[in-house]
Amino acid sequence: MKLDARIPAGPLAEKWTRFKANVRLVSPANKRKYEVIVVGTGLAGASAAASLAELGYQVKSFCFQDSPRRAHSIAAQGGINAAKNYQNDGDSVRRLFQDTIKGGDFRSREANVHRLAEVSVNIIDQCVAQGVPFAREYGGMLANRSFGGAQVSRTFYARGATGQQLLLGAYQALSRQIGLGKVTMMPRHEMLDLVVEEGQAKGIVTRHLVTGELKTHAADAVLLCTGGYGNAYYLSTYARGSNVTATWRAHRRGALFSNPCFTQIHPTCIPVTGEYQSKLTLMSESLRNDGRCWVPKAKGEQRAAVQIPEGERDYFLERMYPSYGNLAPRDIASRAAKRVCDEGRGVGPTGLGVYLDFSEAIGRLGEATVRERYANLFAMYHEITGESAYESPMRIFPAVHYTMGGLWVDYHLMSNIPGLFVLGEANFSDHGANRLGASALMQGLADGYFVLPYTIGDYLSQQKPRGEKTDGPAFQEAMGATQARTKKLLGVNGRKPVSEFHRKLGKTLWDTCGMSRTKKGLEEGLAILGGLREEFWKDVKVPGSGADLNQSLEKAGRVADFLELGELMCRDALEREESCGCHFREEHQTSDGECARKDAEHSYVSAWEFKGEGKSEVRHTEPLSFEELALATRSYK
Amino acid sequence: MTLERLGFETLFSYRSGGILTVEALESILFLAPSLQTDDFLMNKEILRMIQSSIGRKWIVAVTGVLMIGFVVVHMTGNLQMFAGTPDKINGYAHLLKSYPLVLWSFRLGLLATAALHIWGTISLARENRIAKPVGYAVAGRKSRLQVTLTSVTMVISGIILLGFIIFHLLHFTAQVVDRSYASMETVVGGVTMPDVYRMVVTGFSKPWISLFYVVAMALLFSHLRHGAASVWQTFGLRDRNSAQFIEMGSWILATVLFLGFSSIPVAVLLGVLKL
Amino acid sequence: MKLHLRVWRQQSRQSEGSFVTYEADGLTPNMSFLEMLDVVNDRLTKEGQEPIAFEHDCREGICGSCAMAINGEPHGPNAGATTCQVYLRSFRDGQTLTVEPWRAKAFPVIKDLVADRSAFDRIIQSGGFVSVGTGQAPDANAIPIGKGIAEKAFDAAHCIGCGACVAACRNSSAMLFVAAKVSHLGLLPQGQTERKQRVQKMVAAMDAEGFGNCSNQYACEAVCPKEISVEMIARMNRDYAGAVVDQI
Ligand SMILES: Cc1cc2nc3c(=O)[nH]c(=O)nc-3n(C[C@H](O)[C@H](O)[C@H](O)COP(=O)(O)OP(=O)(O)OC[C@H]3O[C@@H](n4cnc5c(N)ncnc54)[C@H](O)[C@@H]3O)c2cc1C
Ligand code: HEM
Ligand code: SF4
Ligand code: FES
């Protein structure tokens, strides 16, 4: 299969401008004849649905939560990047572009990333106009902070709840359109299948989570804005409901899945305390502005942190990466933490933890300033662990946080199935093998506010409005398949609750396809997952019926999809015989333990094709070429 | 009238619990020239806004403040019982009665104020009951939920106060409780006037009447402990900084009113005030 | 650690509910309250019973999904925390906990501990926004906003729409929720143009949903996980009067 990314011709910096100038348009009078389905109401989905409705399209919006405002984006803490250069510290579109490509370890598309950097500035304008209360200086101007992987201060933030404020801005814009009758909002609806009619995406199948009703919806285009799949690991910083079902079902209908093994492990999360644990809590990356990471120099250190003298501490990030220090990118910081723990120098009851110490910052800035900057995060830490980070250092450990992989899309954000667009974390497009902090919010909003509203017109202008009829064979087939699957899940009637399978899947992925990977480990992982999947369909217990609110059924469907995805993640990791960004294959490392990229063989995007039940997936590749930036070895030393 | 107005006209729905309908209020207020504009619909909208939850809160608060003003003046007037001579209070009563027009406008005004206050509170309270059909099986800790006795008993303290006010009017104004009051007269400086002093002392010499008055004043205390602080919030004048002063102020006001009013029956019973 | 649970079980919107007792054993103080429910649910599943339905998503106090009253207290015993942020160390070993859904006419129970809070969305749809279309915005720094105002607007905007304010209120009043949005947008220069209309429409929508009225007892503020101040309600009362005056 030849993958055409449809990147416009011309110099990189002019591609997006040229594209916009030449894109085919739908006339204002015709827009209302087109129906667009938007699945997901996170930053990507809410912004897209609102913007499309403002343009005049008929929009149907879906989410599985009880309200669009609760999408997982709400939980983002730290901030959003934009090349505003308000700090006059040398930032520019070009620099944001470079940082993102480099941060992603040269595994993303130049054209997409450049466009992202270009529209980043509009995002901040839009959000401020909506009333997003970003942090301000005393003079009334917007404040910035720095985030990992950048040497400029370009991150805009709203205390520790940037995602919440941005999402509420988009939610309010969406609500306005719902109030005006231009968007039909369907919360508590889970998308369970994609309808592909004559090769084009024309609808979805949903389950109403309260009544259990299965229903098909037709449209002229379908947008998946359904977020990432990090919950495959069971324990992660994701909201518990985040899932891969929407994209996985689309994948099974023919959409290619790209780079599934690219999973970001965030260095600063609260360590696991017990078997019952249901989720991991992120401590914002912004903490690394003032916190210093260290472990004892000696193995098996028993003393409390404050009793360990300065000389016996190893500030490992500052030691290994002097120029970025504690602000090294996430993949690098996480791996460094893992390495020191593997050496037996980890801290806390499990030995899986490192210190994040604020004593130096408290000494330098005073406790009041530290409190002003991080009070809510310190409070959160205290709430969960019962410990005060003002008195002794926090204990942190890496946790699964973001998935760079996702459905393959071209420059138009359209998948290989015409009419199926994928936005936000659900696509693979902009972050390569590692995402920089504060760039996911940027991408979600860029896609929804400023990219898709242009690119969708190009597609729709070539389509005849199809109308709302859902009686075609493709719809019936998808409906039948969904009914059968629901019945099957309820009918297994085994002994084990879904969570047991999910935990086992998570542990397997974490051990074999986590922060570092080996051929042997991945092969073992594949074997375990194959067995687990079989066992699931024999022994899972889903009580209740399909005709009302049944959270066990919801979970079972999601975990069934995660199980299939898990295998694909391992296969992708296995076949990428190099190390890049988050993907660290122990076989491919430099003498000092850094990633050894193999640009000649692996400078591509993998794109997996589903070949049918029981058949193995086929990998296609989209080669990446770097015209503007020279392929270089990332160095944060 | 703009189209947009018509548009959100439909968004407004009538409140189920309101005792007065929009139409009824409208016909009353239609007579008020200040509310008449050329735009009839706009008028209706103002009426709807006044009828809304917050609109009625304002009415309750404004009428509450008016009544507080009244009781403060009333108490100050009553305290003339302690002037040492009955002539003081009798003269005051006489003065009031010599301007019947002013007196009756005041009385009617007060009546309307009280009526609005009661309409507002009762309709709000009815809706509140409908809005919370089921409570929790286990009551949360009072400290967590900020439950105070005075705030949860506003309706009951108000209704008993209403009963008291009716009794009070029958007692001293209509004088139906004791017919003999009507014949109590005195001559001050050559002018014949009702002997209010004697009436009050006679009235409060009956312990059950005094007791009822004191109990009623305790309820007034309770009502205003919460009510006088509430108005600041309703008027939008309460914030984090002023909150503690407002709470304190309402305590002081309620206490002063309680002591001021109760002092008279108590003094009569103790024999401090006598004929 | 061990807890006795009395949990509200209700099959559907239409059906009657009742309390069912469960014993939760083998717990540890570092477990969260919801993790304890997970454990109970896994056990129920194994026994072939339907697990307790409850809403949750982020499990870190920001999405506003989780919603239950523990011993009559919405979001449980701690100030400034959501249900998902309650850890078992807040309870005594052997304590009895009565767990109920939000109680309010405007939030009908759908199943067990799950209530329908869509009324909140409809209130926002009536006017809880700034009408600015994508692409219409001026440069972000073109409107300087004092730090104090921005911080105060954030305090209001931090509302997570959980509905605890309604749940705690004796009158099921939604004033704190509505006031938080009215104040967030009303404080900022961007929100001025529609300020009067907004408060008018949102209050009308709030009333139409069947919430009760504020009687100034501030239980809402006490249980609000984001500690939104009732100052916002005062501000809304003022704004509302302003809107009435404007009509005249
Ligand atoms: C704790 C945490 C902190 C973060 N902090 C930052 C940060 O500071 N800066 C930053 O840039 N990024 C941050 N991120 C990453 C960022 O929040 C996410 O990548 C981003 O919000 C994803 O947005 P989205 O719109 O793509 O998807 P989501 O917000 O995940 O939304 C997914 C939507 O899809 C819906 N959905 C999913 N599946 C289905 C289905 N089958 N049927 C129907 N609907 C469905 C959901 O209901 C939801 O509405 C953070 C992430 C986490 C976990
Ligand atoms: C006549 C019978 C009365 C009844 C039935 C009554 C009832 C009520 C009720 C139920 C409330 C509570 C409203 C709420 O909390 O939302 C209230 C508030 C109030 N009442 Fe009364 N009341 C009466 C008399 C009085 C009197 C005599 C006064 C003054 C002296 C008064 C002053 C107030 C004040 C100031 C408030 C607070 C208003 C606010 O909430 O802002 N009331 N009343
Ligand atoms: S005001 Fe507080 S309690 Fe009410 S919905 Fe918002 S966050 Fe929840
Ligand atoms: S689960 Fe999100 S706030 Fe509790």
Coordinates of N, CA, C and O in Angstrom, one line a residue, chain B residues 175-238:
Chain B
Q175 N -57.5 46.2 69.7 CA -57.9 46.2 71.1 C -59.1 45.2 71.3 O -60.0 45.4 72.1
V176 N -59.0 44.1 70.6 CA -60.1 43.1 70.8 C -59.8 42.1 71.9 O -60.7 41.4 72.4
V177 N -58.5 42.0 72.3 CA -58.2 41.1 73.3 C -58.7 41.5 74.7 O -59.3 40.8 75.5
D178 N -58.6 42.8 74.9 CA -59.2 43.4 76.1 C -59.9 44.7 75.8 O -59.3 45.7 75.4
R179 N -61.3 44.6 75.8 CA -62.1 45.7 75.4 C -61.9 47.0 76.2 O -62.1 48.1 75.8
S180 N -61.4 46.7 77.4 CA -61.3 47.9 78.3 C -60.2 48.9 77.9 O -60.3 50.1 78.3
Y181 N -59.3 48.4 77.0 CA -58.2 49.4 76.6 C -58.8 50.6 75.9 O -58.3 51.7 76.0
A182 N -59.9 50.4 75.2 CA -60.5 51.5 74.4 C -60.9 52.7 75.3 O -60.8 53.8 74.9
S183 N -61.2 52.3 76.5 CA -61.7 53.4 77.3 C -60.6 54.1 78.2 O -60.8 55.0 79.0
M184 N -59.4 53.6 78.0 CA -58.3 54.2 78.8 C -57.9 55.5 78.1 O -57.3 55.5 77.0
E185 N -58.1 56.5 78.8 CA -57.7 57.8 78.3 C -57.0 58.6 79.4 O -57.1 58.4 80.6
T186 N -56.3 59.6 78.9 CA -55.6 60.5 79.9 C -55.6 61.9 79.3 O -55.8 62.1 78.1
V187 N -55.3 62.9 80.1 CA -55.3 64.2 79.6 C -53.8 64.8 79.9 O -53.3 64.7 81.0
V188 N -53.2 65.1 78.8 CA -51.9 65.7 78.9 C -51.9 67.1 78.4 O -52.3 67.3 77.2
G189 N -51.5 68.0 79.2 CA -51.5 69.4 78.8 C -52.8 69.9 78.3 O -52.9 70.6 77.3
G190 N -53.9 69.4 78.8 CA -55.2 69.8 78.4 C -55.8 69.1 77.2 O -56.9 69.2 76.8
V191 N -55.0 68.1 76.7 CA -55.5 67.4 75.5 C -55.8 66.0 76.0 O -55.0 65.3 76.6
T192 N -57.0 65.5 75.6 CA -57.3 64.1 75.9 C -56.7 63.2 74.8 O -56.8 63.5 73.6
M193 N -56.2 62.1 75.3 CA -55.5 61.2 74.4 C -55.6 59.8 75.0 O -55.8 59.6 76.2
P194 N -55.4 58.7 74.2 CA -55.4 57.4 74.7 C -54.3 57.2 75.7 O -53.2 57.7 75.5
D195 N -54.6 56.4 76.7 CA -53.5 56.2 77.7 C -52.7 54.9 77.4 O -53.0 53.8 77.9
V196 N -51.8 55.1 76.5 CA -51.1 53.9 76.0 C -50.3 53.3 77.1 O -50.2 52.1 77.3
Y197 N -49.7 54.1 78.0 CA -48.9 53.6 79.1 C -49.7 52.6 79.9 O -49.3 51.5 80.2
R198 N -50.9 53.1 80.3 CA -51.7 52.2 81.1 C -52.1 50.9 80.4 O -52.1 49.8 81.0
M199 N -52.4 51.1 79.1 CA -52.8 49.9 78.3 C -51.7 48.9 78.3 O -51.9 47.7 78.5
V200 N -50.5 49.4 78.1 CA -49.3 48.4 78.0 C -49.1 47.8 79.4 O -48.9 46.5 79.5
V201 N -49.1 48.6 80.4 CA -48.8 48.0 81.7 C -49.9 47.0 82.1 O -49.6 45.9 82.6
T202 N -51.1 47.4 81.8 CA -52.2 46.5 82.1 C -52.1 45.2 81.3 O -52.2 44.1 81.9
G203 N -51.8 45.4 80.1 CA -51.6 44.2 79.2 C -50.6 43.2 79.7 O -50.8 42.0 79.8
F204 N -49.4 43.8 80.0 CA -48.3 42.9 80.3 C -48.3 42.4 81.8 O -47.5 41.6 82.2
S205 N -49.3 42.9 82.5 CA -49.4 42.4 83.9 C -49.9 40.9 83.8 O -49.8 40.2 84.8
K206 N -50.5 40.5 82.7 CA -50.9 39.1 82.6 C -49.7 38.3 82.2 O -49.2 38.5 81.1
P207 N -49.2 37.5 83.0 CA -47.9 36.8 82.7 C -48.0 36.0 81.4 O -47.0 36.0 80.6
W208 N -49.1 35.4 81.0 CA -49.1 34.6 79.8 C -48.9 35.5 78.6 O -48.2 35.2 77.6
I209 N -49.4 36.8 78.6 CA -49.2 37.7 77.5 C -47.8 38.1 77.5 O -47.1 38.1 76.4
S210 N -47.2 38.4 78.6 CA -45.8 38.8 78.6 C -44.9 37.7 78.1 O -44.0 37.9 77.3
L211 N -45.2 36.5 78.6 CA -44.4 35.4 78.1 C -44.5 35.2 76.6 O -43.5 35.0 75.9
F212 N -45.7 35.3 76.1 CA -45.9 35.2 74.6 C -45.1 36.2 73.9 O -44.4 36.0 72.9
Y213 N -45.1 37.5 74.4 CA -44.3 38.5 73.8 C -42.8 38.2 73.8 O -42.1 38.4 72.8
V214 N -42.3 37.8 74.9 CA -40.9 37.5 75.0 C -40.5 36.4 74.1 O -39.5 36.4 73.4
V215 N -41.4 35.3 74.1 CA -41.1 34.2 73.2 C -41.0 34.7 71.7 O -40.2 34.4 70.9
A216 N -42.0 35.5 71.4 CA -42.1 36.0 70.0 C -40.8 36.8 69.7 O -40.3 36.8 68.6
M217 N -40.4 37.6 70.7 CA -39.2 38.4 70.4 C -37.9 37.5 70.3 O -37.0 37.8 69.6
A218 N -38.0 36.4 71.0 CA -36.9 35.4 70.8 C -36.9 34.9 69.4 O -35.8 34.7 68.7
L219 N -38.1 34.7 68.8 CA -38.1 34.2 67.5 C -37.7 35.3 66.5 O -37.1 35.1 65.5
L220 N -38.0 36.6 66.8 CA -37.6 37.7 66.0 C -36.0 37.7 66.0 O -35.4 37.9 65.0
F221 N -35.5 37.5 67.2 CA -34.1 37.4 67.3 C -33.5 36.3 66.4 O -32.6 36.5 65.5
S222 N -34.1 35.1 66.4 CA -33.7 34.0 65.6 C -33.8 34.4 64.1 O -32.9 34.2 63.3
H223 N -35.0 35.0 63.8 CA -35.2 35.3 62.4 C -34.2 36.3 61.8 O -33.7 36.2 60.7
L224 N -33.9 37.3 62.7 CA -33.0 38.3 62.2 C -31.5 37.9 62.3 O -30.7 38.5 61.6
R225 N -31.2 37.1 63.2 CA -29.8 36.6 63.3 C -29.4 36.1 61.9 O -28.4 36.4 61.4
H226 N -30.3 35.3 61.3 CA -29.9 34.8 60.0 C -30.3 35.9 58.9 O -29.6 36.2 58.0
G227 N -31.5 36.4 59.1 CA -32.0 37.3 58.1 C -31.2 38.6 57.9 O -30.9 39.0 56.7
A228 N -30.8 39.2 58.9 CA -30.1 40.5 58.8 C -28.7 40.3 58.2 O -28.2 41.2 57.5
A229 N -28.2 39.1 58.4 CA -26.9 38.8 57.7 C -27.1 38.4 56.2 O -26.3 38.8 55.4
S230 N -28.2 37.8 56.0 CA -28.6 37.3 54.7 C -28.7 38.4 53.7 O -28.3 38.3 52.5
V231 N -29.3 39.5 54.1 CA -29.6 40.6 53.1 C -28.3 41.1 52.4 O -28.4 41.4 51.3
W232 N -27.3 41.1 53.2 CA -26.0 41.6 52.6 C -25.6 40.7 51.4 O -25.2 41.2 50.4
Q233 N -25.8 39.4 51.6 CA -25.5 38.5 50.5 C -26.5 38.7 49.4 O -26.0 38.7 48.2
T234 N -27.7 38.8 49.7 CA -28.7 39.0 48.6 C -28.5 40.2 47.8 O -28.6 40.3 46.6
F235 N -28.1 41.3 48.5 CA -27.8 42.5 47.9 C -26.4 42.5 47.2 O -26.0 43.5 46.6
G236 N -25.7 41.4 47.4 CA -24.4 41.3 46.7 C -23.3 42.1 47.4 O -22.3 42.5 46.8
L237 N -23.5 42.3 48.7 CA -22.5 43.2 49.4 C -21.6 42.4 50.4 O -20.9 43.0 51.1
R238 N -21.8 41.1 50.3 CA -21.0 40.3 51.3 C -19.8 39.7 50.6 O -19.9 39.2 49.5

